[in-house]
Short mmCIF file of C-alpha atoms in Angstrom, two decimals:
data_model
loop_
_atom_site.label_atom_id
_atom_site.label_comp_id
_atom_site.label_asym_id
_atom_site.label_seq_id
_atom_site.Cartn_x
_atom_site.Cartn_y
_atom_site.Cartn_z
CA MET A 1 15.47 9.13 19.42
CA ASN A 2 14.84 12.62 20.73
CA GLU A 3 11.95 14.90 19.83
CA GLN A 4 13.70 16.78 17.02
CA ALA A 5 13.14 16.02 13.36
CA ALA A 6 14.75 12.85 12.05
CA ILE A 7 16.12 14.54 8.92
CA THR A 8 16.63 18.26 8.41
CA THR A 9 18.39 20.16 5.65
CA ASP A 10 18.79 23.89 5.15
CA GLY A 11 19.84 25.16 1.74
CA LEU A 12 21.60 21.87 0.98
CA THR A 13 23.46 22.22 -2.30
CA LYS A 14 25.95 20.06 -4.17
CA THR A 15 27.81 21.18 -7.25
CA TRP A 16 30.01 18.92 -9.33
CA ASP A 17 30.57 20.18 -12.89
CA THR A 18 26.96 21.33 -12.67
CA THR A 19 24.60 21.76 -9.74
CA ALA A 20 23.18 18.35 -8.84
CA VAL A 21 21.12 19.50 -5.83
CA SER A 22 20.10 23.10 -5.23
CA ASP A 23 18.92 24.73 -1.99
CA LEU A 24 17.19 21.62 -0.61
CA ASN A 25 15.16 22.28 2.54
CA LEU A 26 13.69 19.30 4.38
CA SER A 27 12.20 18.81 7.83
CA ILE A 28 11.07 15.21 8.22
CA PRO A 29 9.63 14.23 11.61
CA ASN A 30 10.20 11.01 13.50
CA GLY A 31 7.96 8.13 12.48
CA SER A 32 7.51 9.39 8.92
CA ILE A 33 7.63 7.39 5.73
CA TYR A 34 9.02 9.95 3.31
CA GLY A 35 8.72 9.03 -0.36
CA PHE A 36 11.53 10.77 -2.23
CA LEU A 37 10.66 10.83 -5.92
CA GLY A 38 12.34 12.11 -9.04
CA PRO A 39 13.26 11.04 -12.55
CA ASN A 40 16.73 9.74 -13.36
CA GLY A 41 19.28 12.51 -12.96
CA ALA A 42 17.07 14.60 -10.67
CA GLY A 43 19.59 14.56 -7.80
CA LYS A 44 18.22 11.76 -5.60
CA THR A 45 21.49 9.82 -5.47
CA THR A 46 23.51 12.93 -4.66
CA THR A 47 21.04 13.78 -1.89
CA ILE A 48 21.44 10.30 -0.41
CA GLN A 49 25.23 10.61 -0.59
CA MET A 50 25.07 13.86 1.38
CA LEU A 51 22.59 12.54 3.96
CA THR A 52 24.78 9.49 4.59
CA ALA A 53 27.96 11.58 4.81
CA LEU A 54 29.49 9.97 1.74
CA THR A 55 30.02 13.37 0.17
CA LYS A 56 30.05 16.84 1.69
CA PRO A 57 27.65 19.53 0.52
CA THR A 58 29.00 22.50 -1.40
CA ASN A 59 26.68 24.77 0.58
CA GLY A 60 24.00 24.39 3.22
CA THR A 61 23.64 22.13 6.23
CA GLY A 62 21.86 18.96 7.24
CA ARG A 63 21.30 16.75 10.27
CA ILE A 64 20.36 13.11 10.77
CA ALA A 65 18.74 12.44 14.17
CA GLY A 66 20.77 15.33 15.59
CA PRO A 67 24.36 15.04 14.31
CA PRO A 68 25.45 17.12 11.30
CA ILE A 69 25.84 15.20 8.06
CA THR A 70 29.39 16.52 7.72
CA ASP A 71 30.39 14.40 10.75
CA ARG A 72 30.40 10.86 9.34
CA ASN A 73 31.40 9.17 12.60
CA ALA A 74 28.49 10.80 14.42
CA VAL A 75 25.94 10.14 11.66
CA ILE A 76 26.70 6.48 10.92
CA PRO A 77 25.23 5.04 14.18
CA HIS A 78 21.88 6.61 13.30
CA ILE A 79 21.54 5.11 9.82
CA GLY A 80 21.73 1.62 8.37
CA TYR A 81 25.00 -0.29 8.50
CA LEU A 82 26.03 -3.76 9.66
CA PRO A 83 27.50 -4.06 13.21
CA SER A 84 29.38 -7.14 14.37
CA GLU A 85 26.98 -8.41 17.03
CA ILE A 86 23.28 -8.96 17.80
CA GLU A 87 22.99 -12.58 16.63
CA ASP A 88 19.36 -12.82 17.77
CA ARG A 89 18.50 -9.84 15.57
CA ILE A 90 20.22 -11.51 12.61
CA GLU A 91 18.20 -14.70 13.07
CA GLU A 92 14.94 -12.78 13.46
CA LEU A 93 15.51 -10.88 10.22
CA LEU A 94 16.72 -13.95 8.34
CA HIS A 95 13.43 -15.63 9.26
CA ARG A 96 11.41 -12.57 8.26
CA PHE A 97 12.85 -12.50 4.75
CA ASP A 98 12.94 -16.31 4.30
CA LEU A 99 16.75 -16.48 4.21
CA ILE A 100 17.37 -18.73 7.21
CA GLU A 101 18.10 -21.78 5.03
CA ASP A 102 20.64 -19.76 3.04
CA ALA A 103 22.38 -18.17 6.02
CA ASP A 104 25.64 -20.07 5.39
CA SER A 105 25.71 -19.52 1.61
CA ARG A 106 28.19 -17.21 -0.07
CA ILE A 107 26.43 -13.98 -1.02
CA SER A 108 27.97 -14.13 -4.51
CA THR A 109 25.70 -17.12 -5.19
CA TYR A 110 22.54 -15.21 -4.25
CA SER A 111 19.94 -14.11 -6.78
CA LYS A 112 19.18 -10.40 -7.18
CA GLY A 113 16.17 -10.76 -4.90
CA MET A 114 18.18 -12.55 -2.21
CA LYS A 115 20.89 -9.88 -2.35
CA GLN A 116 18.17 -7.25 -1.94
CA LYS A 117 16.86 -9.05 1.15
CA THR A 118 20.37 -9.27 2.56
CA GLY A 119 20.83 -5.54 2.05
CA LEU A 120 17.59 -4.88 3.91
CA ILE A 121 18.76 -7.03 6.81
CA GLN A 122 21.99 -5.03 6.90
CA ALA A 123 20.04 -1.75 7.00
CA LEU A 124 17.70 -2.92 9.78
CA LEU A 125 20.14 -4.88 11.91
CA HIS A 126 21.07 -2.33 14.56
CA ASN A 127 17.66 -0.63 14.85
CA PRO A 128 18.79 2.76 13.50
CA ASP A 129 16.86 6.01 13.97
CA VAL A 130 16.73 6.71 10.23
CA ILE A 131 16.55 4.07 7.52
CA ILE A 132 17.27 5.04 3.93
CA LEU A 133 15.85 2.37 1.62
CA ASP A 134 16.67 3.00 -2.02
CA GLU A 135 14.20 1.01 -4.17
CA PRO A 136 13.66 -1.58 -1.40
CA THR A 137 11.23 -3.79 -3.33
CA SER A 138 13.31 -3.99 -6.51
CA GLY A 139 13.92 -7.59 -7.55
CA LEU A 140 11.66 -9.09 -4.89
CA ASP A 141 8.88 -11.59 -5.43
CA PRO A 142 5.39 -10.55 -4.24
CA ARG A 143 5.70 -12.32 -0.86
CA ALA A 144 9.03 -10.69 -0.04
CA ALA A 145 7.81 -7.31 -1.31
CA ARG A 146 4.83 -7.57 1.05
CA ALA A 147 7.20 -8.38 3.93
CA VAL A 148 9.22 -5.26 3.10
CA ARG A 149 6.12 -3.05 2.97
CA ASP A 150 4.88 -4.47 6.28
CA THR A 151 8.31 -3.89 7.84
CA ILE A 152 8.36 -0.26 6.66
CA THR A 153 4.94 0.36 8.20
CA GLU A 154 6.03 -1.31 11.45
CA LEU A 155 9.21 0.76 11.63
CA ALA A 156 7.29 4.02 11.23
CA ALA A 157 4.81 2.92 13.91
CA ASN A 158 7.80 2.52 16.25
CA ASP A 159 8.92 6.12 15.56
CA THR A 160 11.67 5.23 13.09
CA ASN A 161 12.00 7.49 10.06
CA VAL A 162 11.97 5.72 6.70
CA PHE A 163 13.43 7.72 3.82
CA LEU A 164 12.24 6.02 0.65
CA PRO A 165 13.87 7.06 -2.63
CA THR A 166 12.03 5.19 -5.37
CA GLN A 167 10.40 5.41 -8.75
CA ILE A 168 7.79 2.78 -7.87
CA LEU A 169 4.88 5.17 -7.36
CA PRO A 170 2.29 2.60 -6.16
CA VAL A 171 4.58 1.75 -3.22
CA VAL A 172 4.84 5.43 -2.28
CA SER A 173 1.10 5.99 -2.73
CA LYS A 174 0.36 3.10 -0.39
CA LEU A 175 3.00 3.72 2.29
CA ALA A 176 4.23 7.31 2.37
CA THR A 177 2.98 9.81 4.92
CA GLU A 178 4.86 12.57 3.08
CA VAL A 179 6.24 12.88 -0.44
CA GLY A 180 8.93 15.09 -1.90
CA ILE A 181 9.49 15.32 -5.65
CA LEU A 182 12.91 16.39 -6.92
CA TYR A 183 13.43 17.69 -10.45
CA ASP A 184 16.64 19.15 -11.87
CA GLY A 185 18.06 19.22 -8.35
CA GLU A 186 15.19 21.25 -6.88
CA LEU A 187 12.34 20.22 -4.61
CA VAL A 188 9.33 21.03 -6.78
CA ALA A 189 6.54 19.49 -4.70
CA GLU A 190 6.17 18.28 -1.12
CA GLY A 191 3.34 17.18 1.11
CA PRO A 192 1.07 14.25 1.98
CA PRO A 193 0.14 12.29 -1.17
CA GLU A 194 -3.54 13.20 -0.93
CA MET A 195 -2.69 16.90 -0.60
CA LEU A 196 -0.45 16.81 -3.66
CA ILE A 197 -3.12 15.04 -5.67
CA GLU A 198 -5.67 17.68 -4.67
CA ARG A 199 -3.31 20.58 -5.41
CA TRP A 200 -2.25 19.31 -8.84
CA GLU A 201 -5.53 17.72 -9.81
CA THR A 202 -5.29 16.86 -13.49
CA GLY A 203 -8.53 14.94 -13.93
CA GLU A 204 -11.48 13.36 -12.18
CA GLU A 205 -9.39 10.50 -10.78
CA SER A 206 -5.93 12.01 -10.47
CA THR A 207 -3.16 9.88 -8.97
CA LEU A 208 0.30 10.49 -7.58
CA GLU A 209 1.64 9.40 -10.96
CA ASP A 210 -0.30 12.24 -12.60
CA VAL A 211 1.21 14.70 -10.11
CA PHE A 212 4.70 13.34 -10.73
CA LEU A 213 4.35 13.69 -14.49
CA GLU A 214 2.88 17.18 -14.13
CA VAL A 215 5.61 18.63 -11.91
CA THR A 216 8.53 16.98 -13.70
CA THR A 217 7.71 18.65 -17.01
CA ASP A 218 9.78 21.73 -17.83
CA GLY A 219 8.01 24.96 -16.98
CA SER A 220 5.06 23.32 -15.24
CA TYR A 221 6.01 23.86 -11.61
CA ASP A 222 6.82 26.39 -8.93
CA VAL A 223 9.56 25.36 -6.51
CA VAL A 224 8.07 24.73 -3.07
CA GLU A 225 9.00 27.11 -0.30
CA SER A 226 7.76 25.05 2.64
CA PRO A 227 5.95 21.77 3.37
CA GLU A 228 2.72 23.76 3.76
CA SER A 229 3.02 25.63 0.46
#
């Protein structure tokens, strides 16, 4: 990956019947674990669809590891999808997530947790520059969830960007180097978890959950203008 940011957006906006995402500005460096938080309906899914070139923005621009998100063929090699080779990589990841004994099973017979592991293998298989993991620990037992968290940390240490949309705040608190909170389609808070906790301190032992609840209450926030704001 080159030296530019892994994910950038400038005024990214998507309007369906209403505006789902409004004027989203991101600049996420390589090697980051970016926790992308927001309540249901905040615009997280629409943002993911735009970043993965599944839908085009109404306004604004974005790039994934260089290519514009409006060019699906150029973006896809940089994000998670399943290629048709690299058997050694498949075996390595099957071992990591304890699926080697089930490698020949039909996926329709898998439990929710096993399907989640399979999806993670698919996302990691070709060593992409940017990995978007939507609720990666959902449905996993504690051992598998630990393996996922360790893998995320390892990926970031190897300069891969991990974009982590989730509502599991303890995972974000433990792993994320940067957090963005989306509410009603707008980025209402962004920064390292400890900085957000300090800025929106709500008590003697404030947590990221306290910040999340504070900034996702109507009228309680100012939309961020930059990561340093």
